[in-house]
Short mmCIF file of C-alpha atoms in Angstrom, two decimals:
data_model
loop_
_atom_site.label_atom_id
_atom_site.label_comp_id
_atom_site.label_asym_id
_atom_site.label_seq_id
_atom_site.Cartn_x
_atom_site.Cartn_y
_atom_site.Cartn_z
CA ASN A 1452 77.80 81.07 -8.23
CA ALA A 1453 75.13 84.06 -8.47
CA GLY A 1454 72.49 82.29 -10.45
CA VAL A 1455 70.75 84.93 -12.50
CA THR A 1456 71.45 88.74 -10.88
CA GLN A 1457 68.93 92.34 -12.07
CA THR A 1458 69.42 95.93 -11.58
CA PRO A 1459 67.79 97.59 -10.37
CA LYS A 1460 65.42 96.04 -7.61
CA PHE A 1461 62.91 98.78 -7.82
CA ARG A 1462 62.82 102.20 -9.86
CA VAL A 1463 60.44 105.16 -9.89
CA LEU A 1464 60.40 106.86 -13.21
CA LYS A 1465 58.07 109.35 -15.10
CA THR A 1466 56.19 109.63 -17.90
CA GLY A 1467 58.00 109.68 -20.86
CA GLN A 1468 60.72 108.82 -18.92
CA SER A 1469 63.77 105.73 -20.23
CA MET A 1470 65.66 103.44 -19.02
CA THR A 1471 67.56 100.59 -19.01
CA LEU A 1472 66.97 96.96 -16.68
CA LEU A 1473 70.23 95.63 -16.72
CA CYS A 1474 70.45 91.60 -16.47
CA ALA A 1475 73.58 89.13 -16.19
CA GLN A 1476 73.33 85.45 -15.83
CA ASP A 1477 77.06 83.22 -14.90
CA MET A 1478 75.55 79.82 -15.39
CA ASN A 1479 76.57 80.35 -19.57
CA HIS A 1480 73.29 79.55 -20.69
CA GLU A 1481 72.48 80.15 -23.95
CA TYR A 1482 68.84 81.38 -24.09
CA MET A 1483 67.06 84.40 -22.21
CA TYR A 1484 63.78 86.13 -21.12
CA TRP A 1485 61.96 89.03 -19.69
CA TYR A 1486 58.50 88.55 -18.55
CA ARG A 1487 56.06 91.00 -17.32
CA GLN A 1488 54.14 90.44 -14.15
CA ASP A 1489 51.50 92.34 -13.22
CA PRO A 1490 49.71 91.74 -9.39
CA GLY A 1491 48.12 89.04 -8.57
CA MET A 1492 48.56 88.39 -12.34
CA GLY A 1493 50.84 85.72 -14.33
CA LEU A 1494 54.01 85.83 -16.02
CA ARG A 1495 54.03 87.53 -19.80
CA LEU A 1496 56.93 87.21 -21.72
CA ILE A 1497 58.14 90.76 -23.11
CA HIS A 1498 61.48 89.52 -25.28
CA TYR A 1499 63.04 86.54 -25.42
CA SER A 1500 67.21 85.51 -27.63
CA VAL A 1501 67.99 82.27 -28.05
CA GLY A 1502 72.10 83.84 -28.33
CA GLU A 1503 74.35 86.24 -28.73
CA GLY A 1504 73.37 88.91 -30.89
CA THR A 1505 70.03 87.56 -31.33
CA THR A 1506 66.58 88.88 -30.18
CA ALA A 1507 62.69 88.41 -30.28
CA LYS A 1508 59.36 89.42 -29.58
CA GLY A 1509 57.31 87.92 -27.04
CA GLU A 1510 53.13 88.06 -26.08
CA VAL A 1511 53.63 92.00 -25.16
CA PRO A 1512 56.54 93.02 -27.13
CA ASP A 1513 55.31 96.61 -27.53
CA GLY A 1514 56.55 99.91 -25.82
CA TYR A 1515 60.12 98.02 -25.18
CA ASN A 1516 63.58 97.04 -26.18
CA VAL A 1517 66.10 94.85 -25.66
CA SER A 1518 69.33 93.37 -26.40
CA ARG A 1519 71.82 90.40 -25.87
CA LEU A 1520 75.22 92.08 -26.73
CA LYS A 1521 77.51 89.29 -24.81
CA LYS A 1522 76.06 85.97 -23.48
CA GLN A 1523 75.13 86.78 -19.97
CA ASN A 1524 73.59 89.50 -19.89
CA PHE A 1525 70.45 90.71 -21.26
CA LEU A 1526 69.13 94.36 -21.39
CA LEU A 1527 65.62 95.64 -21.49
CA GLY A 1528 64.22 98.96 -22.64
CA LEU A 1529 62.03 101.18 -22.32
CA GLU A 1530 62.62 104.32 -24.48
CA SER A 1531 59.28 106.51 -23.20
CA ALA A 1532 57.32 104.59 -20.28
CA ALA A 1533 54.10 104.93 -19.97
CA PRO A 1534 51.87 103.76 -16.08
CA SER A 1535 51.24 100.83 -18.26
CA GLN A 1536 54.35 99.45 -17.53
CA THR A 1537 54.02 99.64 -13.85
CA SER A 1538 54.92 95.73 -13.21
CA VAL A 1539 57.75 93.42 -10.93
CA TYR A 1540 59.68 92.38 -14.47
CA PHE A 1541 61.16 88.69 -14.24
CA CYS A 1542 65.03 88.03 -16.62
CA ALA A 1543 65.50 84.20 -16.82
CA SER A 1544 67.73 81.90 -18.60
CA SER A 1545 67.94 78.47 -19.59
CA TYR A 1546 70.27 75.98 -21.27
CA LYS A 1547 69.76 75.23 -24.78
CA ILE A 1548 69.74 70.97 -25.42
CA PRO A 1549 68.13 69.44 -28.01
CA GLN A 1550 65.48 67.82 -26.45
CA TYR A 1551 65.63 68.69 -22.98
CA LEU A 1552 64.64 71.48 -22.00
CA ASP A 1553 66.37 72.16 -18.31
CA GLY A 1554 64.04 74.53 -16.07
CA TYR A 1555 64.26 78.40 -16.01
CA THR A 1556 66.19 80.29 -13.57
CA PHE A 1557 64.77 83.51 -12.31
CA GLY A 1558 66.28 86.94 -11.08
CA SER A 1559 64.91 88.13 -8.20
CA GLY A 1560 62.77 90.31 -9.98
CA THR A 1561 62.22 94.94 -10.40
CA ARG A 1562 59.64 96.14 -8.56
CA LEU A 1563 58.81 99.77 -11.50
CA THR A 1564 56.32 101.73 -10.98
CA VAL A 1565 55.71 104.76 -13.45
CA VAL A 1566 54.10 107.73 -11.90
CA ASP B 70 52.06 78.55 -27.86
CA ALA B 71 49.74 76.14 -25.72
CA LYS B 72 47.80 76.98 -22.68
CA THR B 73 47.07 75.37 -18.76
CA THR B 74 45.20 75.14 -17.20
CA GLN B 75 44.91 75.40 -13.80
CA PRO B 76 42.45 76.22 -10.41
CA ASN B 77 43.15 79.51 -8.91
CA SER B 78 43.54 78.27 -5.41
CA MET B 79 43.93 75.64 -2.84
CA GLU B 80 44.52 74.49 0.77
CA SER B 81 45.58 71.53 3.21
CA ASN B 82 47.13 71.02 5.90
CA GLU B 83 50.18 70.67 7.07
CA GLU B 84 52.24 67.52 6.56
CA GLU B 85 49.41 66.48 4.29
CA PRO B 86 50.49 64.83 0.74
CA VAL B 87 48.45 67.59 -1.54
CA HIS B 88 47.78 67.24 -5.46
CA LEU B 89 47.66 70.09 -7.82
CA PRO B 90 46.59 69.62 -11.81
CA CYS B 91 46.84 70.72 -14.13
CA ASN B 92 45.11 70.37 -17.97
CA HIS B 93 47.43 70.89 -21.03
CA SER B 94 44.39 69.44 -23.79
CA THR B 95 46.31 71.30 -26.88
CA ILE B 96 50.25 70.06 -25.47
CA SER B 97 52.48 68.86 -28.73
CA GLY B 98 54.70 66.06 -29.01
CA THR B 99 57.56 68.40 -28.18
CA ASP B 100 56.48 69.85 -25.01
CA TYR B 101 57.77 69.25 -21.66
CA ILE B 102 55.49 69.91 -18.61
CA HIS B 103 56.78 72.44 -16.30
CA TRP B 104 56.53 73.17 -12.86
CA TYR B 105 57.88 76.21 -10.68
CA ARG B 106 56.64 77.92 -7.46
CA GLN B 107 56.29 81.88 -6.74
CA LEU B 108 56.94 82.98 -3.47
CA PRO B 109 55.23 85.88 -2.12
CA SER B 110 57.72 88.93 -3.39
CA GLN B 111 60.21 86.16 -5.11
CA GLY B 112 60.80 85.24 -8.95
CA PRO B 113 59.60 82.34 -9.53
CA GLU B 114 61.81 79.12 -8.04
CA TYR B 115 61.66 75.80 -10.93
CA VAL B 116 60.67 72.78 -9.09
CA ILE B 117 59.70 69.75 -11.77
CA HIS B 118 60.06 69.13 -14.88
CA GLY B 119 58.57 65.67 -17.93
CA LEU B 120 57.98 65.02 -20.72
CA THR B 121 56.25 61.30 -20.24
CA SER B 122 56.83 59.42 -17.39
CA ASN B 123 56.67 60.06 -14.21
CA VAL B 124 59.22 62.48 -12.20
CA ASN B 125 60.61 62.63 -8.55
CA ASN B 126 62.86 65.01 -7.13
CA ARG B 127 63.91 66.40 -3.80
CA MET B 128 60.74 68.68 -3.81
CA ALA B 129 57.77 67.01 -5.44
CA SER B 130 57.21 64.48 -7.76
CA LEU B 131 55.38 65.02 -11.17
CA ALA B 132 51.99 62.73 -12.51
CA ILE B 133 52.05 62.70 -15.84
CA ALA B 134 48.81 61.45 -17.76
CA GLU B 135 49.09 58.67 -20.14
CA ASP B 136 47.35 60.98 -22.97
CA ARG B 137 49.79 63.89 -21.89
CA LYS B 138 46.57 66.06 -21.63
CA SER B 139 47.31 66.95 -17.63
CA SER B 140 49.59 66.37 -15.10
CA THR B 141 49.11 66.64 -11.04
CA LEU B 142 52.37 68.08 -9.07
CA ILE B 143 52.67 66.05 -5.67
CA LEU B 144 53.50 67.21 -2.70
CA HIS B 145 54.57 64.32 0.06
CA ARG B 146 54.13 66.32 3.22
CA ALA B 147 52.92 69.99 2.78
CA THR B 148 55.10 72.38 4.94
CA LEU B 149 53.62 76.06 5.58
CA ARG B 150 57.19 77.51 3.29
CA ASP B 151 55.49 75.22 0.46
CA ALA B 152 52.50 77.78 0.69
CA ALA B 153 52.60 79.61 -2.92
CA VAL B 154 51.66 79.82 -5.99
CA TYR B 155 52.00 77.44 -7.97
CA TYR B 156 52.25 77.23 -11.85
CA CYS B 157 52.50 74.84 -14.33
CA ILE B 158 53.83 75.72 -18.22
CA LEU B 159 54.74 73.55 -20.99
CA ARG B 160 58.62 74.00 -22.45
CA ASP B 161 58.84 72.86 -26.06
CA PRO B 162 62.33 73.19 -27.24
CA LEU B 163 61.73 73.37 -30.75
CA ASN B 164 60.15 76.38 -29.77
CA ALA B 165 63.14 78.72 -28.45
CA GLY B 166 61.72 76.83 -24.75
CA LYS B 167 59.00 79.87 -24.29
CA SER B 168 56.68 79.31 -22.35
CA THR B 169 52.65 81.16 -21.31
CA PHE B 170 52.20 81.10 -17.54
CA GLY B 171 49.06 80.95 -16.65
CA ASP B 172 48.04 83.32 -13.06
CA GLY B 173 48.33 79.75 -11.52
CA THR B 174 47.29 77.84 -8.26
CA THR B 175 47.45 79.22 -5.31
CA LEU B 176 47.72 76.90 -2.12
CA THR B 177 47.32 77.76 1.32
CA VAL B 178 48.46 75.31 3.97
CA LYS B 179 47.13 75.85 7.02
CA PRO B 180 48.78 74.49 10.93
#
């Protein structure tokens, strides 16, 4: 049982380049989330999804796009990377259980540097 | 989303109990209180959660105030491996279960 797998683990981009971060979960979770964490700070929600084919904006969505074509996968795209997007990106997933929410399961993160 | 407030840092001695406080004065009736911890260079790890009643699991205990405006994570015997950043967050099942993470409490455990 792998849980939440994020690829790649590390990446260096030049300003203006694009890339896609992949998050895959094998727990049949309905909800999936993308967070970013800047040094010494907490996590900020970028985008989230409550099910296949649906996505929504979080606190800091500008400069990012997402897609969830399959229930198990949640993709985060950067169309034109900027140095301000240098951060550690975490994907999380959880069940949707009416009136009861299990905890998030987080991936190990993708460390992205934009130069 | 309702916010939580935690002290920036706390210290504890090894093998002593630790009480990590969290204030959430604007909690709604449907918010669940969740705790996570994050070790260096790792993703956050779920610790415990509750709604109104106190909760225990193998990792910790969660004490929730009667008015639900504050809670306390209790580590019964701190070990060096418990040194981490601890986050208290609120999750609302009526709001896609999404949350706002604050800066958390950095717990230092001294041998």
